[in-house]
């Protein structure tokens, strides 16, 4: 293909009314040749995600006032929340269970709740999580109502 391009450019450069200096000739040849070479390299772009989105239950508002929002949410087996950064919050476990977090870099961490336990959760990095346990996990979550 490069040979055909060079032949075409050489023939065009000799025709009346079409002038191409050597620099332009080599530049176009390199540009097209480089484009052809690059097109033969397998794509390094990320493949679209084929994994199913994590089913997310809807929180129920328990109370709101004085700048705070209290919600209750139950995560059944396989339910969780998608990747995002979350605000600082206070979490009270109505039932025991474990949520498995997955961070953007693929690392995982388990967050275990005992029934009646209260945790202040503050995380700087975005993460998703899922309940991989067999039993549902029910939590009260208190956060600033502006978030």
Backbone as a printed PyTorch tensor [residue, N CA C, xyz], in Angstrom:
tensor([[[  0.8260,  -1.1920,   0.0000],
         [  0.0000,   0.0000,   0.0000],
         [  0.8650,   1.2470,   0.0000]],

        [[  1.9430,   1.2330,   0.7600],
         [  2.8420,   2.3940,   0.8020],
         [  3.4440,   2.6160,  -0.5820]],

        [[  3.7990,   1.5170,  -1.2640],
         [  4.3660,   1.6360,  -2.6080],
         [  3.3860,   2.2970,  -3.5640]],

        [[  2.1190,   1.9110,  -3.4800],
         [  1.0930,   2.5200,  -4.3430],
         [  0.9400,   4.0010,  -4.0360]],

        [[  0.9900,   4.3620,  -2.7440],
         [  0.8730,   5.7620,  -2.3540],
         [  2.0420,   6.5570,  -2.9050]],

        [[  3.2570,   6.0220,  -2.7730],
         [  4.4330,   6.7250,  -3.2890],
         [  4.3350,   6.8960,  -4.8060]],

        [[  3.9020,   5.8660,  -5.5320],
         [  3.7440,   5.9560,  -6.9840],
         [  2.7370,   7.0350,  -7.3450]],

        [[  1.6200,   7.0490,  -6.5960],
         [  0.5860,   8.0460,  -6.8690],
         [  1.1180,   9.4530,  -6.6170]],

        [[  1.7920,   9.6520,  -5.4840],
         [  2.3200,  10.9710,  -5.1650],
         [  3.3540,  11.4050,  -6.1950]],

        [[  4.2180,  10.4820,  -6.6310],
         [  5.2270,  10.8160,  -7.6360],
         [  4.5640,  11.1970,  -8.9520]],

        [[  3.5170,  10.4640,  -9.3530],
         [  2.8500,  10.7750, -10.6180],
         [  2.1380,  12.1190, -10.5360]],

        [[  1.5250,  12.4180,  -9.3990],
         [  0.8090,  13.6850,  -9.2200],
         [  1.7740,  14.8580,  -9.1760]],

        [[  2.9660,  14.6430,  -8.6100],
         [  3.9030,  15.7530,  -8.4770],
         [  4.4970,  16.1590,  -9.8120]],

        [[  4.3990,  15.3040, -10.8270],
         [  4.9240,  15.6380, -12.1490],
         [  3.8580,  16.2330, -13.0460]],

        [[  2.5940,  16.1800, -12.6520],
         [  1.5200,  16.7300, -13.4730],
         [  1.4990,  18.2500, -13.3460]],

        [[  1.0470,  18.8940, -14.4170],
         [  0.9710,  20.3480, -14.4420],
         [ -0.0400,  20.8390, -13.4010]],

        [[  0.3050,  21.8660, -12.6850],
         [ -0.5840,  22.4740, -11.7100],
         [ -0.5380,  21.8150, -10.3420]],

        [[  0.2360,  20.7740, -10.1710],
         [  0.3280,  20.1080,  -8.8620],
         [  1.7860,  20.0490,  -8.4770]],

        [[  2.1610,  20.8150,  -7.4700],
         [  3.5510,  20.8210,  -7.0250],
         [  3.6040,  20.3600,  -5.5840]],

        [[  4.5320,  19.4790,  -5.3180],
         [  4.7280,  18.9840,  -3.9630],
         [  6.2270,  18.9100,  -3.7340]],

        [[  6.6930,  19.5950,  -2.6900],
         [  8.1220,  19.5080,  -2.4220],
         [  8.4320,  18.1880,  -1.7230]],

        [[  9.6990,  17.8710,  -1.6380],
         [ 10.1060,  16.5800,  -1.0700],
         [  9.6810,  16.4390,   0.3900]],

        [[  9.7660,  17.5240,   1.1580],
         [  9.3920,  17.4700,   2.5700],
         [  7.9140,  17.0770,   2.7110]],

        [[  7.0380,  17.6970,   1.9240],
         [  5.6160,  17.3620,   1.9700],
         [  5.3920,  15.9190,   1.5490]],

        [[  6.1120,  15.4950,   0.5060],
         [  6.0080,  14.1220,   0.0140],
         [  6.3510,  13.1180,   1.1220]],

        [[  7.4720,  13.3470,   1.8120],
         [  7.8860,  12.4250,   2.8710],
         [  6.9530,  12.4980,   4.0820]],

        [[  6.4770,  13.7230,   4.3870],
         [  5.5640,  13.8880,   5.5070],
         [  4.2720,  13.1060,   5.2700]],

        [[  3.6770,  13.2600,   4.0860],
         [  2.4390,  12.5310,   3.7880],
         [  2.6700,  11.0300,   3.7900]],

        [[  3.8000,  10.5970,   3.2450],
         [  4.1160,   9.1690,   3.2520],
         [  4.2330,   8.6230,   4.6640]],

        [[  4.9090,   9.3820,   5.5360],
         [  5.0770,   8.9420,   6.9230],
         [  3.7440,   8.9600,   7.6630]],

        [[  2.9450,   9.9850,   7.3870],
         [  1.6550,  10.1020,   8.0570],
         [  0.7500,   8.9220,   7.7060]],

        [[  0.6250,   8.6310,   6.4420],
         [ -0.2310,   7.5230,   6.0200],
         [  0.3660,   6.1970,   6.4620]],

        [[  1.6710,   6.0400,   6.3000],
         [  2.3220,   4.7990,   6.7280],
         [  2.1880,   4.5750,   8.2190]],

        [[  2.3630,   5.6410,   9.0020],
         [  2.2140,   5.5330,  10.4560],
         [  0.7950,   5.1960,  10.8480]],

        [[ -0.1670,   5.7990,  10.1330],
         [ -1.5750,   5.5100,  10.4230],
         [ -1.9010,   4.0570,  10.1400]],

        [[ -1.3540,   3.5390,   9.0370],
         [ -1.5990,   2.1310,   8.7100],
         [ -0.9700,   1.2150,   9.7460]],

        [[  0.2410,   1.5590,  10.1870],
         [  0.9170,   0.7230,  11.1800],
         [  0.1640,   0.7410,  12.5010]],

        [[ -0.3010,   1.9090,  12.9060],
         [ -1.0260,   2.0230,  14.1750],
         [ -2.3360,   1.2580,  14.1040]],

        [[ -2.9840,   1.2750,  12.9340],
         [ -4.2700,   0.5800,  12.8380],
         [ -4.1290,  -0.9250,  12.9850]],

        [[ -2.9110,  -1.4410,  12.8240],
         [ -2.6850,  -2.8780,  12.9490],
         [ -2.4190,  -3.3010,  14.3960]],

        [[ -2.1930,  -2.3300,  15.2990],
         [ -1.9330,  -2.6260,  16.7070],
         [ -3.2600,  -2.8750,  17.4040]],

        [[ -3.3770,  -3.9630,  18.1820],
         [ -4.6330,  -4.2030,  18.8970],
         [ -4.9480,  -3.0330,  19.8190]],

        [[ -6.2080,  -2.7290,  19.9270],
         [ -6.6330,  -1.6050,  20.7500],
         [ -6.2410,  -1.8210,  22.1990]],

        [[ -5.6970,  -0.7630,  22.7910],
         [ -5.3250,  -0.8180,  24.2030],
         [ -6.3640,  -0.1190,  25.0560]],

        [[ -7.4240,   0.3720,  24.4320],
         [ -8.4800,   1.0310,  25.1850],
         [ -9.1920,   0.0010,  26.0440]],

        [[ -9.7330,   0.4830,  27.1510],
         [-10.4480,  -0.4210,  28.0590],
         [-11.6740,  -0.9840,  27.3600]],

        [[-11.8890,  -2.2530,  27.5370],
         [-13.0680,  -2.9020,  26.9850],
         [-14.2870,  -2.4150,  27.7520]],

        [[-15.4030,  -2.2600,  27.0860],
         [-16.5980,  -1.8890,  27.8330],
         [-16.9190,  -2.9700,  28.8610]],

        [[-17.3870,  -2.5330,  29.9940],
         [-17.6710,  -3.4680,  31.0760],
         [-18.8090,  -4.4030,  30.6770]],

        [[-18.5470,  -5.6870,  30.8130],
         [-19.5860,  -6.6600,  30.5150],
         [-20.2230,  -7.1720,  31.8020]],

        [[-19.6980,  -6.7030,  32.9370],
         [-20.2680,  -7.1530,  34.1960],
         [-21.5960,  -6.4360,  34.4380]],

        [[-22.4710,  -7.1350,  35.1190],
         [-23.7820,  -6.5790,  35.4160],
         [-23.6340,  -5.5000,  36.4840]],

        [[-24.4670,  -4.4590,  36.4320],
         [-24.4290,  -3.4700,  37.5010],
         [-24.8900,  -4.1010,  38.8130]],

        [[-24.3800,  -3.5800,  39.9090],
         [-24.7440,  -4.0960,  41.2300],
         [-26.1690,  -3.6400,  41.5430]],

        [[-27.0720,  -4.5720,  41.8690],
         [-28.4160,  -4.1540,  42.2660],
         [-28.3400,  -3.3240,  43.5470]],

        [[-29.0250,  -2.1850,  43.5480],
         [-28.9850,  -1.2760,  44.7010],
         [-30.3790,  -1.0630,  45.2610]],

        [[-30.5790,  -1.3970,  46.5330],
         [-31.8840,  -1.1270,  47.1550],
         [-32.0430,   0.3690,  47.4070]],

        [[-33.2720,   0.8180,  47.5530],
         [-33.5370,   2.2260,  47.8390],
         [-33.6160,   2.4510,  49.3420]],

        [[-32.8810,   3.4690,  49.8420],
         [-32.9790,   3.7600,  51.2750],
         [-34.3410,   4.3650,  51.6090]],

        [[-34.7900,   4.0960,  52.8270],
         [-36.0440,   4.6700,  53.3180],
         [-35.6970,   5.7920,  54.2880]],

        [[-36.2730,   6.9710,  54.0750],
         [-36.0060,   8.0890,  54.9720],
         [-36.6980,   7.8330,  56.3050]],

        [[-35.9100,   7.9000,  57.3820],
         [-36.4310,   7.6970,  58.7340],
         [-36.7190,   9.0450,  59.3770]],

        [[-35.7850,   9.9960,  59.2200],
         [-35.9460,  11.3300,  59.8060],
         [-35.0360,  12.3060,  59.0860]],

        [[-35.4200,  13.5890,  59.1360],
         [-34.5830,  14.6420,  58.5820],
         [-34.8220,  15.9100,  59.3760]],

        [[-33.7500,  16.6150,  59.7210],
         [-33.8590,  17.8560,  60.4630],
         [-32.5200,  18.2910,  61.0070]],

        [[-32.4240,  19.5730,  61.3210],
         [-31.2000,  20.1590,  61.8840],
         [-29.9680,  19.8440,  61.0350]],

        [[-30.1720,  19.7230,  59.7200],
         [-29.0480,  19.4790,  58.8210],
         [-28.6360,  18.0240,  58.6800]],

        [[-29.4270,  17.1050,  59.2460],
         [-29.0900,  15.6790,  59.1570],
         [-30.2000,  14.8960,  58.4750]],

        [[-29.7990,  13.8070,  57.8300],
         [-30.7290,  12.8860,  57.1910],
         [-30.4490,  11.4960,  57.7370]],

        [[-31.4940,  10.8140,  58.2100],
         [-31.3620,   9.4490,  58.7170],
         [-32.1370,   8.5330,  57.7690]],

        [[-31.4460,   7.5050,  57.2560],
         [-32.0950,   6.5410,  56.3720],
         [-31.8650,   5.1330,  56.8900]],

        [[-32.7360,   4.2410,  56.4840],
         [-32.5740,   2.8190,  56.7620],
         [-32.4880,   2.1180,  55.4250]],

        [[-31.5540,   1.1690,  55.3250],
         [-31.3870,   0.4420,  54.0730],
         [-31.0330,  -1.0090,  54.3840]],

        [[-31.5700,  -1.9130,  53.5850],
         [-31.2730,  -3.3350,  53.7390],
         [-30.6330,  -3.8450,  52.4560]],

        [[-29.4400,  -4.4180,  52.6010],
         [-28.7250,  -5.0150,  51.4730],
         [-28.8850,  -6.5310,  51.5400]],

        [[-29.6120,  -7.0840,  50.5860],
         [-29.7360,  -8.5400,  50.4890],
         [-28.4750,  -9.0880,  49.8290]],

        [[-28.3330, -10.4050,  49.8350],
         [-27.1800, -11.0350,  49.1780],
         [-27.0870, -10.5540,  47.7260]],

        [[-25.9050, -10.0750,  47.3310],
         [-25.6800,  -9.6210,  45.9670],
         [-26.0170,  -8.1640,  45.7150]],

        [[-26.6400,  -7.5050,  46.6810],
         [-26.9660,  -6.0820,  46.5210],
         [-25.8470,  -5.2270,  47.0930]],

        [[-25.7630,  -4.0090,  46.6170],
         [-24.7360,  -3.0860,  47.0870],
         [-24.9320,  -1.7240,  46.4700]],

        [[-23.8170,  -1.0860,  46.1170],
         [-23.8640,   0.2500,  45.5250],
         [-22.7000,   0.4080,  44.5530]],

        [[-22.8980,   1.2160,  43.4980],
         [-21.8560,   1.3890,  42.4800],
         [-20.6930,   2.2480,  42.9660]],

        [[-19.6520,   2.2860,  42.1440],
         [-18.4340,   3.0410,  42.4410],
         [-18.7450,   4.5390,  42.5210]],

        [[-18.4230,   5.1390,  43.6610],
         [-18.5520,   6.5780,  43.8470],
         [-17.8220,   6.9710,  45.1330]],

        [[-17.5710,   8.2540,  45.2870],
         [-17.0190,   8.7670,  46.5430],
         [-18.2090,   9.1010,  47.4340]],

        [[-18.1170,   8.7540,  48.6980],
         [-19.2330,   8.9440,  49.6170],
         [-18.8540,   9.9110,  50.7370]],

        [[-19.8510,  10.6550,  51.2300],
         [-19.5690,  11.5770,  52.3310],
         [-19.3850,  10.8200,  53.6540]],

        [[-18.7760,  11.4950,  54.6200],
         [-18.6390,  10.9220,  55.9650],
         [-20.0370,  10.7090,  56.5370]],

        [[-20.2180,   9.5770,  57.2430],
         [-21.5160,   9.2560,  57.8080],
         [-21.3570,   8.3710,  59.0340]],

        [[-22.4150,   8.3150,  59.8170],
         [-22.4720,   7.4360,  60.9780],
         [-23.3980,   6.2900,  60.6000]],

        [[-22.9360,   5.0620,  60.8270],
         [-23.7100,   3.8880,  60.4440],
         [-23.9550,   3.0300,  61.6780]],

        [[-25.2300,   2.6720,  61.8870],
         [-25.6370,   1.8050,  62.9930],
         [-26.2040,   0.5250,  62.3960]],

        [[-25.6720,  -0.6270,  62.8090],
         [-26.0960,  -1.9120,  62.2600],
         [-27.2760,  -2.4800,  63.0440]],

        [[-28.4040,  -2.6310,  62.3540],
         [-29.5630,  -3.2700,  62.9650],
         [-29.4270,  -4.7900,  62.9260]],

        [[-28.6540,  -5.2870,  61.9580],
         [-28.3420,  -6.7150,  61.8550],
         [-26.8430,  -6.8470,  61.5920]],

        [[-26.3220,  -8.0270,  61.7920],
         [-24.8990,  -8.2690,  61.5440],
         [-24.6700,  -8.6270,  60.0780]],

        [[-23.4760,  -8.3090,  59.5910],
         [-23.1360,  -8.6710,  58.2220],
         [-21.8330,  -8.0430,  57.7750]],

        [[-21.4490,  -8.3490,  56.5490],
         [-20.1930,  -7.8460,  55.9890],
         [-20.4380,  -7.3300,  54.5780]],

        [[-19.9230,  -6.1420,  54.3070],
         [-19.9380,  -5.5800,  52.9620],
         [-18.5220,  -5.6540,  52.4090]],

        [[-18.3840,  -6.0450,  51.1650],
         [-17.0750,  -6.1040,  50.5240],
         [-16.9340,  -4.8970,  49.6070]],

        [[-15.9630,  -4.0460,  49.9360],
         [-15.6800,  -2.8710,  49.1170],
         [-14.7160,  -3.2420,  48.0030]],

        [[-14.8740,  -2.6030,  46.8550],
         [-13.9160,  -2.7130,  45.7620],
         [-13.5400,  -1.2970,  45.3570]],

        [[-12.2370,  -0.9970,  45.4260],
         [-11.7390,   0.3240,  45.0790],
         [-11.4200,   0.3940,  43.5900]],

        [[-11.2010,   1.6060,  43.0800],
         [-10.9300,   1.8160,  41.6560],
         [ -9.7470,   1.0050,  41.1490]],

        [[ -8.7540,   0.7780,  42.0080],
         [ -7.5670,   0.0210,  41.5700],
         [ -7.7730,  -1.4900,  41.6500]],

        [[ -8.9820,  -1.9220,  42.0510],
         [ -9.2960,  -3.3470,  42.1040],
         [ -9.0700,  -3.9970,  43.4580]],

        [[ -8.4550,  -3.2830,  44.3980],
         [ -8.2520,  -3.8620,  45.7260],
         [ -9.5940,  -3.9740,  46.4400]],

        [[ -9.6650,  -4.9310,  47.3410],
         [-10.9110,  -5.2000,  48.0750],
         [-10.6650,  -5.1060,  49.5730]],

        [[-11.7120,  -4.7640,  50.2980],
         [-11.6490,  -4.7150,  51.7610],
         [-13.0350,  -5.0450,  52.3030]],

        [[-13.0750,  -5.8530,  53.3460],
         [-14.3380,  -6.2050,  53.9910],
         [-14.6130,  -5.2570,  55.1500]],

        [[-15.8540,  -4.8170,  55.2670],
         [-16.3100,  -4.0010,  56.3870],
         [-17.3620,  -4.8430,  57.1080]],

        [[-17.0270,  -5.2860,  58.3260],
         [-17.9070,  -6.1700,  59.0880],
         [-18.6470,  -5.3740,  60.1580]],

        [[-19.9360,  -5.6050,  60.2400],
         [-20.7970,  -4.9640,  61.2290],
         [-21.3470,  -6.0190,  62.1730]],

        [[-21.2630,  -5.7410,  63.4690],
         [-21.9330,  -6.5690,  64.4680],
         [-23.2820,  -5.9200,  64.7630]],

        [[-24.2680,  -6.7130,  65.1030],
         [-25.5800,  -6.1690,  65.4420],
         [-25.4320,  -5.1740,  66.5970]],

        [[-25.9930,  -3.9740,  66.4320],
         [-25.9250,  -2.9470,  67.4670],
         [-24.6550,  -2.0970,  67.4240]],

        [[-23.7540,  -2.3680,  66.5000],
         [-22.4950,  -1.6250,  66.4000],
         [-22.6990,  -0.3180,  65.6290]],

        [[-21.9920,   0.7240,  66.0780],
         [-22.0040,   2.0200,  65.4040],
         [-20.6070,   2.3070,  64.8780]],

        [[-20.5310,   2.7600,  63.6090],
         [-19.2400,   3.1150,  63.0070],
         [-19.3550,   4.4820,  62.3620]],

        [[-18.2820,   5.2440,  62.4370],
         [-18.1570,   6.4640,  61.6530],
         [-17.3490,   6.0670,  60.4280]],

        [[-17.9460,   6.2280,  59.2680],
         [-17.2780,   5.8040,  58.0370],
         [-16.8530,   7.0380,  57.2630]],

        [[-15.5440,   7.1110,  57.0720],
         [-14.9500,   8.2300,  56.3620],
         [-13.8900,   7.6460,  55.4290]],

        [[-14.1270,   7.7480,  54.1540],
         [-13.2100,   7.1800,  53.1530],
         [-12.9710,   8.2180,  52.0730]],

        [[-11.7100,   8.4560,  51.7520],
         [-11.3720,   9.4610,  50.7450],
         [-11.4900,   8.9470,  49.3160]],

        [[-11.3030,   7.6480,  49.1240],
         [-11.2820,   7.0840,  47.7730],
         [-12.6640,   6.5610,  47.3720]],

        [[-13.0130,   6.6890,  46.0900],
         [-14.2660,   6.0950,  45.6100],
         [-14.2060,   4.5640,  45.7120]],

        [[-15.3490,   3.9500,  45.9430],
         [-15.4380,   2.4920,  46.0040],
         [-16.8650,   2.0590,  45.7290]],

        [[-16.9980,   0.8090,  45.3500],
         [-18.3140,   0.1710,  45.2560],
         [-18.3520,  -0.8580,  46.3770]],

        [[-19.5280,  -1.3760,  46.6920],
         [-19.5760,  -2.4530,  47.6890],
         [-20.7550,  -3.3670,  47.3960]],

        [[-20.6420,  -4.5650,  47.9530],
         [-21.6850,  -5.5670,  47.7640],
         [-21.7670,  -6.4400,  49.0130]],

        [[-22.9780,  -6.8950,  49.3260],
         [-23.1770,  -7.8300,  50.4280],
         [-23.0200,  -9.2360,  49.8530]],

        [[-21.9240,  -9.8980,  50.1740],
         [-21.6860, -11.2610,  49.6980],
         [-22.1370, -12.3070,  50.7130]],

        [[-22.6160, -11.8390,  51.8650],
         [-23.1060, -12.7650,  52.8840],
         [-24.4550, -13.3570,  52.5010]],

        [[-24.8430, -14.3950,  53.2020],
         [-26.1170, -15.0600,  52.9140],
         [-27.3030, -14.3070,  53.5120]],

        [[-27.0640, -13.5930,  54.6210],
         [-28.1480, -12.8920,  55.3130],
         [-28.1950, -11.4210,  54.9060]],

        [[-29.3880, -10.8310,  54.9040],
         [-29.5030,  -9.3940,  54.6250],
         [-28.8190,  -8.5790,  55.7290]],

        [[-28.2800,  -7.4240,  55.3600],
         [-27.6460,  -6.5030,  56.3010],
         [-28.4710,  -5.2210,  56.3110]],

        [[-29.0100,  -4.8650,  57.4850],
         [-29.8320,  -3.6590,  57.6060],
         [-29.0860,  -2.6260,  58.4330]],

        [[-29.0170,  -1.4030,  57.8840],
         [-28.2540,  -0.3240,  58.5020],
         [-29.0940,   0.9400,  58.6220]],

        [[-28.8530,   1.7020,  59.7020],
         [-29.2920,   3.0840,  59.7920],
         [-28.0920,   3.9200,  59.3980]],

        [[-28.3040,   4.9140,  58.5600],
         [-27.2090,   5.7690,  58.1240],
         [-27.5970,   7.2190,  58.4250]],

        [[-26.7000,   7.9220,  59.1270],
         [-26.9030,   9.3270,  59.4660],
         [-25.8290,  10.1300,  58.7530]],

        [[-26.2670,  11.1070,  57.9590],
         [-25.3110,  11.9530,  57.2530],
         [-25.8380,  13.3710,  57.1660]],

        [[-24.9720,  14.2730,  56.7790],
         [-25.3680,  15.6620,  56.5840],
         [-26.3750,  15.6930,  55.4480]],

        [[-27.5020,  16.3770,  55.6460],
         [-28.5500,  16.3670,  54.6200],
         [-28.1480,  17.1450,  53.3750]],

        [[-27.0420,  17.8690,  53.4100],
         [-26.5650,  18.5830,  52.2300],
         [-25.7910,  17.6890,  51.2920]],

        [[-25.4850,  16.4390,  51.6830],
         [-24.7110,  15.5180,  50.8300],
         [-25.5800,  14.4720,  50.2240]]])
